PDB file of C-alpha atoms in Angstrom:
ATOM      1  CA  MET A   1      29.904  -7.733  -7.445  1.00 51.00           C
ATOM      2  CA  GLY A   2      26.614  -9.360  -6.512  1.00 75.00           C
ATOM      3  CA  LYS A   3      23.414  -9.170  -8.459  1.00 95.00           C
ATOM      4  CA  LYS A   4      20.750  -6.519  -8.041  1.00 98.00           C
ATOM      5  CA  VAL A   5      17.096  -7.055  -8.919  1.00 98.00           C
ATOM      6  CA  THR A   6      14.288  -4.502  -8.849  1.00 98.00           C
ATOM      7  CA  VAL A   7      10.561  -5.111  -8.513  1.00 98.00           C
ATOM      8  CA  VAL A   8       8.460  -2.133  -9.627  1.00 98.00           C
ATOM      9  CA  GLY A   9       5.098  -2.064  -7.868  1.00 97.00           C
ATOM     10  CA  ALA A  10       4.644  -3.047  -4.216  1.00 98.00           C
ATOM     11  CA  GLY A  11       1.138  -4.465  -4.407  1.00 96.00           C
ATOM     12  CA  PHE A  12       0.482  -8.072  -3.416  1.00 96.00           C
ATOM     13  CA  TYR A  13       2.103  -9.377  -6.623  1.00 97.00           C
ATOM     14  CA  GLY A  14       5.189  -7.155  -6.413  1.00 98.00           C
ATOM     15  CA  SER A  15       5.805  -7.514  -2.693  1.00 98.00           C
ATOM     16  CA  THR A  16       5.412 -11.306  -2.806  1.00 98.00           C
ATOM     17  CA  THR A  17       7.816 -11.462  -5.765  1.00 98.00           C
ATOM     18  CA  ALA A  18      10.342  -9.353  -3.840  1.00 98.00           C
ATOM     19  CA  GLN A  19      10.033 -11.634  -0.818  1.00 98.00           C
ATOM     20  CA  ARG A  20      10.596 -14.763  -2.924  1.00 98.00           C
ATOM     21  CA  LEU A  21      13.622 -13.201  -4.643  1.00 98.00           C
ATOM     22  CA  ALA A  22      15.115 -12.187  -1.291  1.00 98.00           C
ATOM     23  CA  GLU A  23      14.550 -15.640   0.209  1.00 98.00           C
ATOM     24  CA  TYR A  24      16.438 -17.305  -2.668  1.00 98.00           C
ATOM     25  CA  ASP A  25      19.507 -15.615  -1.127  1.00 98.00           C
ATOM     26  CA  ILE A  26      21.260 -15.329  -4.500  1.00 97.00           C
ATOM     27  CA  PHE A  27      21.060 -11.525  -4.850  1.00 98.00           C
ATOM     28  CA  ASP A  28      22.926  -8.817  -2.955  1.00 98.00           C
ATOM     29  CA  THR A  29      19.975  -6.480  -3.150  1.00 98.00           C
ATOM     30  CA  VAL A  30      16.277  -6.545  -3.967  1.00 98.00           C
ATOM     31  CA  VAL A  31      14.824  -3.082  -4.624  1.00 98.00           C
ATOM     32  CA  LEU A  32      11.062  -2.631  -4.240  1.00 98.00           C
ATOM     33  CA  THR A  33       9.480   0.582  -5.575  1.00 98.00           C
ATOM     34  CA  ASP A  34       5.979   2.009  -5.508  1.00 97.00           C
ATOM     35  CA  ILE A  35       4.193   5.334  -5.955  1.00 96.00           C
ATOM     36  CA  VAL A  36       2.391   4.991  -2.586  1.00 96.00           C
ATOM     37  CA  ASP A  37       4.448   7.036  -0.158  1.00 97.00           C
ATOM     38  CA  GLY A  38       6.244   4.910   2.423  1.00 98.00           C
ATOM     39  CA  LYS A  39       4.703   1.609   1.358  1.00 98.00           C
ATOM     40  CA  PRO A  40       7.827   0.063  -0.249  1.00 98.00           C
ATOM     41  CA  GLU A  41      10.021   1.310   2.612  1.00 98.00           C
ATOM     42  CA  GLY A  42       7.683  -0.243   5.172  1.00 98.00           C
ATOM     43  CA  LEU A  43       7.487  -3.565   3.352  1.00 98.00           C
ATOM     44  CA  ALA A  44      11.277  -3.635   2.911  1.00 98.00           C
ATOM     45  CA  LEU A  45      11.803  -3.013   6.618  1.00 98.00           C
ATOM     46  CA  ASP A  46       9.408  -5.847   7.436  1.00 98.00           C
ATOM     47  CA  MET A  47      11.125  -8.237   4.991  1.00 98.00           C
ATOM     48  CA  ASN A  48      14.588  -7.341   6.282  1.00 98.00           C
ATOM     49  CA  GLN A  49      13.456  -8.208   9.787  1.00 98.00           C
ATOM     50  CA  SER A  50      12.573 -11.705   8.547  1.00 98.00           C
ATOM     51  CA  ARG A  51      16.193 -12.311   7.506  1.00 98.00           C
ATOM     52  CA  PRO A  52      17.439 -13.680  10.855  1.00 98.00           C
ATOM     53  CA  ILE A  53      14.436 -16.046  10.997  1.00 98.00           C
ATOM     54  CA  GLU A  54      14.587 -17.330   7.420  1.00 98.00           C
ATOM     55  CA  GLY A  55      18.376 -17.150   7.291  1.00 98.00           C
ATOM     56  CA  PHE A  56      19.036 -15.091   4.163  1.00 98.00           C
ATOM     57  CA  GLU A  57      21.454 -12.176   3.694  1.00 98.00           C
ATOM     58  CA  THR A  58      19.902 -10.404   0.683  1.00 98.00           C
ATOM     59  CA  LYS A  59      19.033  -6.833   1.624  1.00 98.00           C
ATOM     60  CA  VAL A  60      15.668  -5.411   0.615  1.00 98.00           C
ATOM     61  CA  VAL A  61      15.558  -1.690  -0.210  1.00 98.00           C
ATOM     62  CA  GLY A  62      12.239   0.130  -0.443  1.00 98.00           C
ATOM     63  CA  GLN A  63      11.872   3.313  -2.493  1.00 98.00           C
ATOM     64  CA  THR A  64       8.862   5.562  -3.105  1.00 98.00           C
ATOM     65  CA  THR A  65       8.883   6.972  -6.646  1.00 97.00           C
ATOM     66  CA  GLY A  66       7.324  10.203  -7.893  1.00 96.00           C
ATOM     67  CA  PRO A  67       5.293  11.102 -10.993  1.00 90.00           C
ATOM     68  CA  ASN A  68       8.348  12.540 -12.761  1.00 93.00           C
ATOM     69  CA  GLY A  69      10.690   9.653 -12.095  1.00 95.00           C
ATOM     70  CA  GLU A  70      11.849  10.823  -8.661  1.00 97.00           C
ATOM     71  CA  GLY A  71      13.374   7.979  -6.662  1.00 98.00           C
ATOM     72  CA  TYR A  72      14.214   5.787  -9.653  1.00 98.00           C
ATOM     73  CA  GLU A  73      17.931   6.310  -8.999  1.00 98.00           C
ATOM     74  CA  ALA A  74      17.494   3.527  -6.386  1.00 98.00           C
ATOM     75  CA  ILE A  75      17.210   0.964  -9.209  1.00 98.00           C
ATOM     76  CA  GLU A  76      20.500   2.062 -10.781  1.00 98.00           C
ATOM     77  CA  GLY A  77      22.565  -0.795 -12.195  1.00 96.00           C
ATOM     78  CA  SER A  78      19.875  -3.450 -11.701  1.00 98.00           C
ATOM     79  CA  ASP A  79      20.588  -6.688 -13.587  1.00 98.00           C
ATOM     80  CA  ILE A  80      16.898  -7.589 -13.709  1.00 98.00           C
ATOM     81  CA  VAL A  81      13.736  -5.488 -13.392  1.00 98.00           C
ATOM     82  CA  VAL A  82      10.331  -7.082 -12.820  1.00 98.00           C
ATOM     83  CA  ILE A  83       7.494  -4.715 -13.768  1.00 98.00           C
ATOM     84  CA  THR A  84       4.318  -5.455 -11.791  1.00 97.00           C
ATOM     85  CA  ALA A  85       3.011  -1.866 -11.788  1.00 92.00           C
ATOM     86  CA  GLY A  86      -0.538  -1.275 -12.942  1.00 89.00           C
ATOM     87  CA  LEU A  87      -4.086  -1.962 -11.845  1.00 85.00           C
ATOM     88  CA  PRO A  88      -5.295  -5.530 -11.207  1.00 80.00           C
ATOM     89  CA  ARG A  89      -8.576  -6.836 -12.566  1.00 79.00           C
ATOM     90  CA  LYS A  90     -11.899  -6.545 -10.805  1.00 82.00           C
ATOM     91  CA  PRO A  91     -14.619  -9.203 -11.151  1.00 87.00           C
ATOM     92  CA  GLY A  92     -16.160  -9.111 -14.627  1.00 85.00           C
ATOM     93  CA  MET A  93     -13.180  -7.296 -16.181  1.00 81.00           C
ATOM     94  CA  SER A  94     -11.136  -8.816 -18.951  1.00 82.00           C
ATOM     95  CA  ARG A  95      -7.381  -8.287 -19.076  1.00 79.00           C
ATOM     96  CA  MET A  96      -7.908  -6.116 -22.165  1.00 77.00           C
ATOM     97  CA  ASP A  97     -10.078  -3.715 -20.126  1.00 84.00           C
ATOM     98  CA  LEU A  98      -6.856  -2.630 -18.397  1.00 83.00           C
ATOM     99  CA  LEU A  99      -5.078  -1.703 -21.644  1.00 85.00           C
ATOM    100  CA  GLY A 100      -5.446   2.092 -21.627  1.00 83.00           C
ATOM    101  CA  VAL A 101      -4.758   2.765 -17.965  1.00 86.00           C
ATOM    102  CA  ASN A 102      -1.889   0.289 -17.587  1.00 91.00           C
ATOM    103  CA  ALA A 103      -0.211   1.365 -20.832  1.00 92.00           C
ATOM    104  CA  LYS A 104       0.468   4.832 -19.388  1.00 93.00           C
ATOM    105  CA  ILE A 105       1.906   3.333 -16.197  1.00 94.00           C
ATOM    106  CA  VAL A 106       4.062   0.721 -17.943  1.00 95.00           C
ATOM    107  CA  ARG A 107       5.426   3.225 -20.470  1.00 95.00           C
ATOM    108  CA  GLN A 108       6.532   5.610 -17.708  1.00 96.00           C
ATOM    109  CA  VAL A 109       8.149   2.777 -15.727  1.00 97.00           C
ATOM    110  CA  ALA A 110       9.910   1.417 -18.823  1.00 98.00           C
ATOM    111  CA  GLU A 111      11.358   4.819 -19.694  1.00 98.00           C
ATOM    112  CA  ASN A 112      12.818   5.128 -16.179  1.00 98.00           C
ATOM    113  CA  VAL A 113      14.204   1.596 -16.366  1.00 98.00           C
ATOM    114  CA  ALA A 114      15.967   2.479 -19.634  1.00 98.00           C
ATOM    115  CA  LYS A 115      17.441   5.576 -17.979  1.00 98.00           C
ATOM    116  CA  TYR A 116      18.714   3.991 -14.748  1.00 98.00           C
ATOM    117  CA  ALA A 117      19.173   0.296 -15.572  1.00 98.00           C
ATOM    118  CA  PRO A 118      20.119   0.301 -19.264  1.00 98.00           C
ATOM    119  CA  ASN A 119      21.595  -3.207 -19.177  1.00 98.00           C
ATOM    120  CA  ALA A 120      18.753  -4.904 -17.308  1.00 98.00           C
ATOM    121  CA  VAL A 121      16.689  -7.855 -18.441  1.00 98.00           C
ATOM    122  CA  VAL A 122      13.055  -6.762 -18.075  1.00 98.00           C
ATOM    123  CA  ILE A 123      10.335  -9.195 -17.009  1.00 98.00           C
ATOM    124  CA  VAL A 124       6.833  -7.782 -17.497  1.00 98.00           C
ATOM    125  CA  VAL A 125       3.847  -9.098 -15.563  1.00 96.00           C
ATOM    126  CA  SER A 126       1.376  -6.196 -15.913  1.00 93.00           C
ATOM    127  CA  ASN A 127      -1.868  -6.967 -17.770  1.00 90.00           C
ATOM    128  CA  PRO A 128      -2.821  -7.262 -20.570  1.00 89.00           C
ATOM    129  CA  LEU A 129       0.427  -9.213 -20.566  1.00 92.00           C
ATOM    130  CA  ASP A 130       1.340  -9.688 -24.226  1.00 92.00           C
ATOM    131  CA  GLU A 131       0.575  -6.072 -25.096  1.00 92.00           C
ATOM    132  CA  MET A 132       2.409  -4.638 -22.064  1.00 94.00           C
ATOM    133  CA  THR A 133       5.493  -6.736 -22.890  1.00 96.00           C
ATOM    134  CA  ALA A 134       5.516  -5.269 -26.418  1.00 95.00           C
ATOM    135  CA  LEU A 135       5.021  -1.765 -25.003  1.00 95.00           C
ATOM    136  CA  ALA A 136       7.892  -2.167 -22.499  1.00 97.00           C
ATOM    137  CA  GLN A 137      10.220  -3.139 -25.342  1.00 97.00           C
ATOM    138  CA  ILE A 138       9.129  -0.139 -27.440  1.00 96.00           C
ATOM    139  CA  ALA A 139       9.512   2.256 -24.494  1.00 96.00           C
ATOM    140  CA  THR A 140      12.917   0.934 -23.349  1.00 98.00           C
ATOM    141  CA  GLN A 141      14.249   0.383 -26.883  1.00 98.00           C
ATOM    142  CA  PHE A 142      16.076  -2.638 -25.420  1.00 98.00           C
ATOM    143  CA  PRO A 143      17.004  -5.578 -27.674  1.00 98.00           C
ATOM    144  CA  LYS A 144      13.913  -7.755 -27.915  1.00 98.00           C
ATOM    145  CA  GLN A 145      15.503 -10.751 -26.204  1.00 98.00           C
ATOM    146  CA  ARG A 146      16.051  -8.623 -23.066  1.00 98.00           C
ATOM    147  CA  VAL A 147      12.327  -7.916 -22.610  1.00 98.00           C
ATOM    148  CA  LEU A 148      10.042 -10.845 -21.837  1.00 98.00           C
ATOM    149  CA  GLY A 149       6.715 -11.471 -20.152  1.00 98.00           C
ATOM    150  CA  GLN A 150       5.484 -13.860 -17.481  1.00 97.00           C
ATOM    151  CA  ALA A 151       2.359 -15.794 -18.399  1.00 92.00           C
ATOM    152  CA  GLY A 152       3.102 -19.267 -19.734  1.00 95.00           C
ATOM    153  CA  MET A 153       4.677 -20.489 -16.503  1.00 97.00           C
ATOM    154  CA  LEU A 154       1.591 -19.442 -14.563  1.00 97.00           C
ATOM    155  CA  ASP A 155      -0.874 -20.877 -17.098  1.00 96.00           C
ATOM    156  CA  THR A 156       1.115 -24.110 -17.281  1.00 97.00           C
ATOM    157  CA  ALA A 157       1.218 -24.340 -13.478  1.00 97.00           C
ATOM    158  CA  ARG A 158      -2.559 -23.888 -13.308  1.00 97.00           C
ATOM    159  CA  PHE A 159      -3.062 -26.590 -15.936  1.00 97.00           C
ATOM    160  CA  SER A 160      -0.717 -28.969 -14.063  1.00 97.00           C
ATOM    161  CA  HIS A 161      -2.503 -28.302 -10.771  1.00 98.00           C
ATOM    162  CA  PHE A 162      -5.910 -29.060 -12.286  1.00 97.00           C
ATOM    163  CA  VAL A 163      -4.628 -32.292 -13.871  1.00 97.00           C
ATOM    164  CA  ALA A 164      -2.978 -33.423 -10.626  1.00 98.00           C
ATOM    165  CA  GLU A 165      -6.136 -32.663  -8.661  1.00 98.00           C
ATOM    166  CA  THR A 166      -8.363 -34.483 -11.160  1.00 98.00           C
ATOM    167  CA  LEU A 167      -6.201 -37.614 -11.235  1.00 98.00           C
ATOM    168  CA  ALA A 168      -5.219 -37.436  -7.525  1.00 98.00           C
ATOM    169  CA  VAL A 169      -1.498 -37.656  -8.378  1.00 98.00           C
ATOM    170  CA  PRO A 170       1.493 -35.608  -7.121  1.00 98.00           C
ATOM    171  CA  VAL A 171       1.999 -32.364  -9.057  1.00 98.00           C
ATOM    172  CA  ALA A 172       5.619 -33.432  -9.668  1.00 98.00           C
ATOM    173  CA  SER A 173       4.404 -36.308 -11.857  1.00 98.00           C
ATOM    174  CA  VAL A 174       2.476 -33.967 -14.173  1.00 98.00           C
ATOM    175  CA  ARG A 175       3.992 -32.124 -17.128  1.00 97.00           C
ATOM    176  CA  THR A 176       1.777 -29.716 -19.049  1.00 97.00           C
ATOM    177  CA  LEU A 177       2.334 -26.865 -21.470  1.00 96.00           C
ATOM    178  CA  THR A 178       0.409 -23.774 -22.558  1.00 96.00           C
ATOM    179  CA  LEU A 179       1.475 -21.434 -25.359  1.00 97.00           C
ATOM    180  CA  GLY A 180      -0.169 -18.530 -27.182  1.00 95.00           C
ATOM    181  CA  SER A 181      -1.443 -15.455 -25.399  1.00 89.00           C
ATOM    182  CA  HIS A 182      -2.320 -14.854 -21.746  1.00 87.00           C
ATOM    183  CA  GLY A 183      -6.083 -14.685 -22.136  1.00 81.00           C
ATOM    184  CA  ASP A 184      -8.707 -15.731 -24.646  1.00 84.00           C
ATOM    185  CA  THR A 185      -6.248 -17.076 -27.220  1.00 89.00           C
ATOM    186  CA  MET A 186      -4.279 -19.177 -24.745  1.00 92.00           C
ATOM    187  CA  VAL A 187      -3.225 -22.442 -26.396  1.00 94.00           C
ATOM    188  CA  PRO A 188      -2.908 -25.362 -23.980  1.00 90.00           C
ATOM    189  CA  VAL A 189      -0.952 -28.179 -25.660  1.00 94.00           C
ATOM    190  CA  PRO A 190      -2.512 -31.499 -24.588  1.00 90.00           C
ATOM    191  CA  SER A 191      -0.237 -33.438 -26.981  1.00 92.00           C
ATOM    192  CA  GLN A 192       2.730 -32.408 -24.772  1.00 95.00           C
ATOM    193  CA  CYS A 193       0.992 -33.240 -21.482  1.00 96.00           C
ATOM    194  CA  THR A 194       2.044 -36.322 -19.571  1.00 98.00           C
ATOM    195  CA  VAL A 195       1.517 -37.928 -16.170  1.00 98.00           C
ATOM    196  CA  ASN A 196       4.450 -40.090 -15.067  1.00 98.00           C
ATOM    197  CA  GLY A 197       5.507 -40.048 -18.720  1.00 97.00           C
ATOM    198  CA  LYS A 198       2.141 -41.350 -19.980  1.00 97.00           C
ATOM    199  CA  PRO A 199       0.211 -39.160 -22.424  1.00 97.00           C
ATOM    200  CA  LEU A 200      -2.652 -37.331 -20.736  1.00 97.00           C
ATOM    201  CA  SER A 201      -4.945 -38.519 -23.547  1.00 94.00           C
ATOM    202  CA  GLU A 202      -4.554 -42.112 -22.289  1.00 96.00           C
ATOM    203  CA  LEU A 203      -5.622 -41.128 -18.779  1.00 97.00           C
ATOM    204  CA  LEU A 204      -8.511 -38.739 -19.352  1.00 97.00           C
ATOM    205  CA  PRO A 205     -11.256 -38.577 -21.998  1.00 96.00           C
ATOM    206  CA  ALA A 206     -11.004 -35.723 -24.521  1.00 94.00           C
ATOM    207  CA  GLU A 207     -13.992 -33.859 -23.056  1.00 96.00           C
ATOM    208  CA  LYS A 208     -12.461 -33.902 -19.552  1.00 97.00           C
ATOM    209  CA  ILE A 209      -9.155 -32.566 -20.934  1.00 95.00           C
ATOM    210  CA  GLU A 210     -11.081 -29.814 -22.726  1.00 94.00           C
ATOM    211  CA  GLU A 211     -12.837 -28.953 -19.446  1.00 96.00           C
ATOM    212  CA  LEU A 212      -9.436 -28.546 -17.732  1.00 96.00           C
ATOM    213  CA  VAL A 213      -8.178 -26.459 -20.672  1.00 93.00           C
ATOM    214  CA  VAL A 214     -11.137 -24.081 -20.317  1.00 94.00           C
ATOM    215  CA  ARG A 215     -10.622 -23.870 -16.551  1.00 95.00           C
ATOM    216  CA  THR A 216      -6.934 -23.065 -17.167  1.00 94.00           C
ATOM    217  CA  ARG A 217      -7.844 -20.357 -19.665  1.00 92.00           C
ATOM    218  CA  ASN A 218     -10.188 -18.822 -17.074  1.00 93.00           C
ATOM    219  CA  GLY A 219      -7.830 -19.540 -14.162  1.00 94.00           C
ATOM    220  CA  GLY A 220      -7.172 -15.901 -13.323  1.00 92.00           C
ATOM    221  CA  ALA A 221     -10.832 -14.896 -13.560  1.00 92.00           C
ATOM    222  CA  GLU A 222     -11.767 -17.766 -11.213  1.00 95.00           C
ATOM    223  CA  VAL A 223      -9.425 -16.383  -8.538  1.00 96.00           C
ATOM    224  CA  VAL A 224     -10.580 -12.783  -9.141  1.00 92.00           C
ATOM    225  CA  GLY A 225     -14.208 -13.879  -8.820  1.00 94.00           C
ATOM    226  CA  LEU A 226     -13.570 -15.563  -5.466  1.00 96.00           C
ATOM    227  CA  LEU A 227     -11.392 -12.785  -3.998  1.00 95.00           C
ATOM    228  CA  LYS A 228     -13.722 -10.000  -5.235  1.00 92.00           C
ATOM    229  CA  THR A 229     -10.925  -7.476  -4.625  1.00 89.00           C
ATOM    230  CA  GLY A 230      -7.556  -7.899  -6.301  1.00 86.00           C
ATOM    231  CA  SER A 231      -6.255 -10.836  -8.298  1.00 92.00           C
ATOM    232  CA  ALA A 232      -3.950 -13.841  -7.969  1.00 95.00           C
ATOM    233  CA  TYR A 233      -0.435 -13.285  -6.678  1.00 96.00           C
ATOM    234  CA  TYR A 234       1.009 -16.383  -4.976  1.00 98.00           C
ATOM    235  CA  ALA A 235       1.336 -18.490  -8.144  1.00 97.00           C
ATOM    236  CA  PRO A 236       2.090 -15.502 -10.427  1.00 97.00           C
ATOM    237  CA  SER A 237       4.870 -14.226  -8.130  1.00 98.00           C
ATOM    238  CA  ALA A 238       6.388 -17.715  -7.947  1.00 98.00           C
ATOM    239  CA  ALA A 239       6.522 -17.758 -11.758  1.00 98.00           C
ATOM    240  CA  ALA A 240       8.060 -14.274 -12.085  1.00 98.00           C
ATOM    241  CA  ALA A 241      10.637 -15.030  -9.379  1.00 98.00           C
ATOM    242  CA  ARG A 242      11.660 -18.304 -11.087  1.00 98.00           C
ATOM    243  CA  MET A 243      12.133 -16.461 -14.381  1.00 98.00           C
ATOM    244  CA  ALA A 244      14.318 -13.861 -12.638  1.00 98.00           C
ATOM    245  CA  ARG A 245      16.302 -16.661 -11.017  1.00 98.00           C
ATOM    246  CA  ALA A 246      16.948 -18.298 -14.414  1.00 98.00           C
ATOM    247  CA  VAL A 247      18.321 -14.962 -15.659  1.00 98.00           C
ATOM    248  CA  ALA A 248      20.430 -14.361 -12.538  1.00 98.00           C
ATOM    249  CA  GLU A 249      21.944 -17.849 -12.660  1.00 97.00           C
ATOM    250  CA  ASP A 250      22.301 -17.844 -16.468  1.00 98.00           C
ATOM    251  CA  SER A 251      20.768 -21.308 -16.227  1.00 98.00           C
ATOM    252  CA  GLY A 252      19.500 -21.823 -19.775  1.00 98.00           C
ATOM    253  CA  ALA A 253      16.306 -23.281 -18.252  1.00 98.00           C
ATOM    254  CA  VAL A 254      13.590 -23.856 -20.856  1.00 98.00           C
ATOM    255  CA  LEU A 255      10.459 -22.100 -19.609  1.00 98.00           C
ATOM    256  CA  PRO A 256       7.165 -21.073 -21.202  1.00 98.00           C
ATOM    257  CA  VAL A 257       7.349 -17.265 -21.426  1.00 98.00           C
ATOM    258  CA  CYS A 258       6.114 -14.382 -23.554  1.00 97.00           C
ATOM    259  CA  ALA A 259       9.007 -13.849 -25.976  1.00 98.00           C
ATOM    260  CA  TRP A 260       9.692 -12.187 -29.329  1.00 98.00           C
ATOM    261  CA  VAL A 261       9.064 -14.737 -32.070  1.00 98.00           C
ATOM    262  CA  ASP A 262      10.944 -14.288 -35.329  1.00 96.00           C
ATOM    263  CA  GLY A 263      10.371 -17.201 -37.686  1.00 97.00           C
ATOM    264  CA  GLU A 264       9.734 -19.997 -35.177  1.00 98.00           C
ATOM    265  CA  TYR A 265       6.559 -22.002 -35.911  1.00 98.00           C
ATOM    266  CA  GLY A 266       6.332 -19.982 -39.140  1.00 97.00           C
ATOM    267  CA  ILE A 267       5.375 -16.914 -37.062  1.00 98.00           C
ATOM    268  CA  SER A 268       7.321 -13.630 -37.147  1.00 96.00           C
ATOM    269  CA  GLY A 269       7.384 -10.188 -35.582  1.00 95.00           C
ATOM    270  CA  VAL A 270       5.251 -10.626 -32.473  1.00 96.00           C
ATOM    271  CA  TYR A 271       5.496 -11.207 -28.710  1.00 96.00           C
ATOM    272  CA  LEU A 272       3.874 -14.577 -28.001  1.00 96.00           C
ATOM    273  CA  GLY A 273       3.775 -17.313 -25.399  1.00 97.00           C
ATOM    274  CA  VAL A 274       6.385 -19.924 -26.392  1.00 98.00           C
ATOM    275  CA  GLU A 275       9.006 -22.050 -24.678  1.00 98.00           C
ATOM    276  CA  ALA A 276      12.400 -20.370 -24.485  1.00 98.00           C
ATOM    277  CA  ALA A 277      15.832 -21.003 -22.990  1.00 98.00           C
ATOM    278  CA  ILE A 278      16.411 -18.255 -20.408  1.00 98.00           C
ATOM    279  CA  GLY A 279      19.832 -16.888 -19.465  1.00 98.00           C
ATOM    280  CA  ALA A 280      21.748 -13.777 -18.450  1.00 98.00           C
ATOM    281  CA  ASP A 281      20.698 -11.887 -21.599  1.00 98.00           C
ATOM    282  CA  GLY A 282      17.032 -12.838 -21.289  1.00 98.00           C
ATOM    283  CA  VAL A 283      15.835 -15.133 -24.077  1.00 98.00           C
ATOM    284  CA  ASN A 284      18.755 -17.162 -25.461  1.00 98.00           C
ATOM    285  CA  ARG A 285      16.518 -18.841 -28.035  1.00 98.00           C
ATOM    286  CA  VAL A 286      12.930 -19.840 -28.654  1.00 98.00           C
ATOM    287  CA  VAL A 287      12.523 -23.610 -28.367  1.00 98.00           C
ATOM    288  CA  GLU A 288      10.088 -25.093 -30.871  1.00 97.00           C
ATOM    289  CA  THR A 289       7.920 -27.942 -29.618  1.00 94.00           C
ATOM    290  CA  ASP A 290       6.249 -30.592 -31.763  1.00 95.00           C
ATOM    291  CA  LEU A 291       2.634 -29.496 -32.102  1.00 96.00           C
ATOM    292  CA  THR A 292      -0.355 -31.179 -33.680  1.00 95.00           C
ATOM    293  CA  GLU A 293      -1.882 -29.452 -36.695  1.00 97.00           C
ATOM    294  CA  SER A 294      -4.760 -28.067 -34.631  1.00 94.00           C
ATOM    295  CA  GLU A 295      -2.406 -26.824 -31.875  1.00 94.00           C
ATOM    296  CA  LEU A 296      -0.196 -25.073 -34.447  1.00 97.00           C
ATOM    297  CA  ALA A 297      -3.257 -23.520 -36.099  1.00 97.00           C
ATOM    298  CA  ALA A 298      -4.409 -22.244 -32.679  1.00 95.00           C
ATOM    299  CA  LEU A 299      -0.942 -20.800 -32.001  1.00 97.00           C
ATOM    300  CA  LYS A 300      -0.952 -18.957 -35.331  1.00 97.00           C
ATOM    301  CA  GLU A 301      -4.439 -17.647 -34.573  1.00 96.00           C
ATOM    302  CA  ALA A 302      -3.209 -16.412 -31.168  1.00 94.00           C
ATOM    303  CA  ALA A 303      -0.272 -14.695 -32.873  1.00 95.00           C
ATOM    304  CA  GLU A 304      -2.583 -12.788 -35.218  1.00 94.00           C
ATOM    305  CA  ALA A 305      -4.930 -11.751 -32.382  1.00 91.00           C
ATOM    306  CA  VAL A 306      -2.003 -10.464 -30.326  1.00 90.00           C
ATOM    307  CA  ARG A 307      -0.289  -8.850 -33.324  1.00 90.00           C
ATOM    308  CA  SER A 308      -3.233  -6.554 -34.071  1.00 86.00           C
ATOM    309  CA  LYS A 309      -3.388  -5.354 -30.448  1.00 85.00           C
ATOM    310  CA  GLN A 310       0.401  -4.988 -30.119  1.00 86.00           C
ATOM    311  CA  ALA A 311       0.369  -2.722 -33.171  1.00 83.00           C
ATOM    312  CA  ASP A 312      -1.964  -0.394 -31.229  1.00 83.00           C
ATOM    313  CA  VAL A 313       0.199  -0.094 -28.094  1.00 85.00           C
ATOM    314  CA  ALA A 314       2.945   1.873 -29.846  1.00 78.00           C
ATOM    315  CA  ASN A 315       0.580   4.878 -29.735  1.00 79.00           C
ATOM    316  CA  LEU A 316      -0.533   4.470 -26.112  1.00 76.00           C
TER     317      LEU A 316
END
């Protein structure tokens, strides 16, 4: 029996994620759902017609869903569900501005996922990310390791890109890391950043590193500001698809994700951006990284900022 993965939400982010997952050619079926009538079916038809050209066998199934959960039977038995549903940011909006409206959407989706795909690993990408991941876990009642959020991979990729561009080196030679929340309390970890194995601090002055950190933190807003309508989706979809692949292949890959933290780094009871080994059951374990005192302090600060907002989502 082959694997089945569902992507909820057929906007740019969702449809690009579905395409990437199909092109991996490791799933039997990719299901794409949306509330816009006919949109997921049309996109699925288009993607299926690319199969002979790109040479993959995975079938893409599109399904329009209704306000009362109509159509969700199409996701039945999914091994993995990626939730992209919700509104994207507009210029000048913070991720937190989306909290109220996206909470209603994510809760409804999560309840239908629990009903039709009770054994799925859920990957949340809707903003505000850390809060929506917590809400999806509350609404599904799934074990916490089976609900995780995509943010750290994207933030880390942005950081790596900026470093590679600044130093004019291949991106493959750069290793960076960001932890914390997806937003204002993002914690880039310069002490863990290397270029060809050399510490970043030996290659760039502290103020230049700080400049890249700030640009990373504002990476999404920079794209939103340039696009003027919609938000980033090529890099975010690549990150979500890679996370889904790690689950599907039970690879144990260590990736920066939004995961439930219970004692690691001296932090407990909160969804937070950390490195984790990812497998068939979601998060196998949180991997603790050596942090400097200031990086650890920033991570704890991020945890407290996220904790207070995650406490609020239970009532949304």
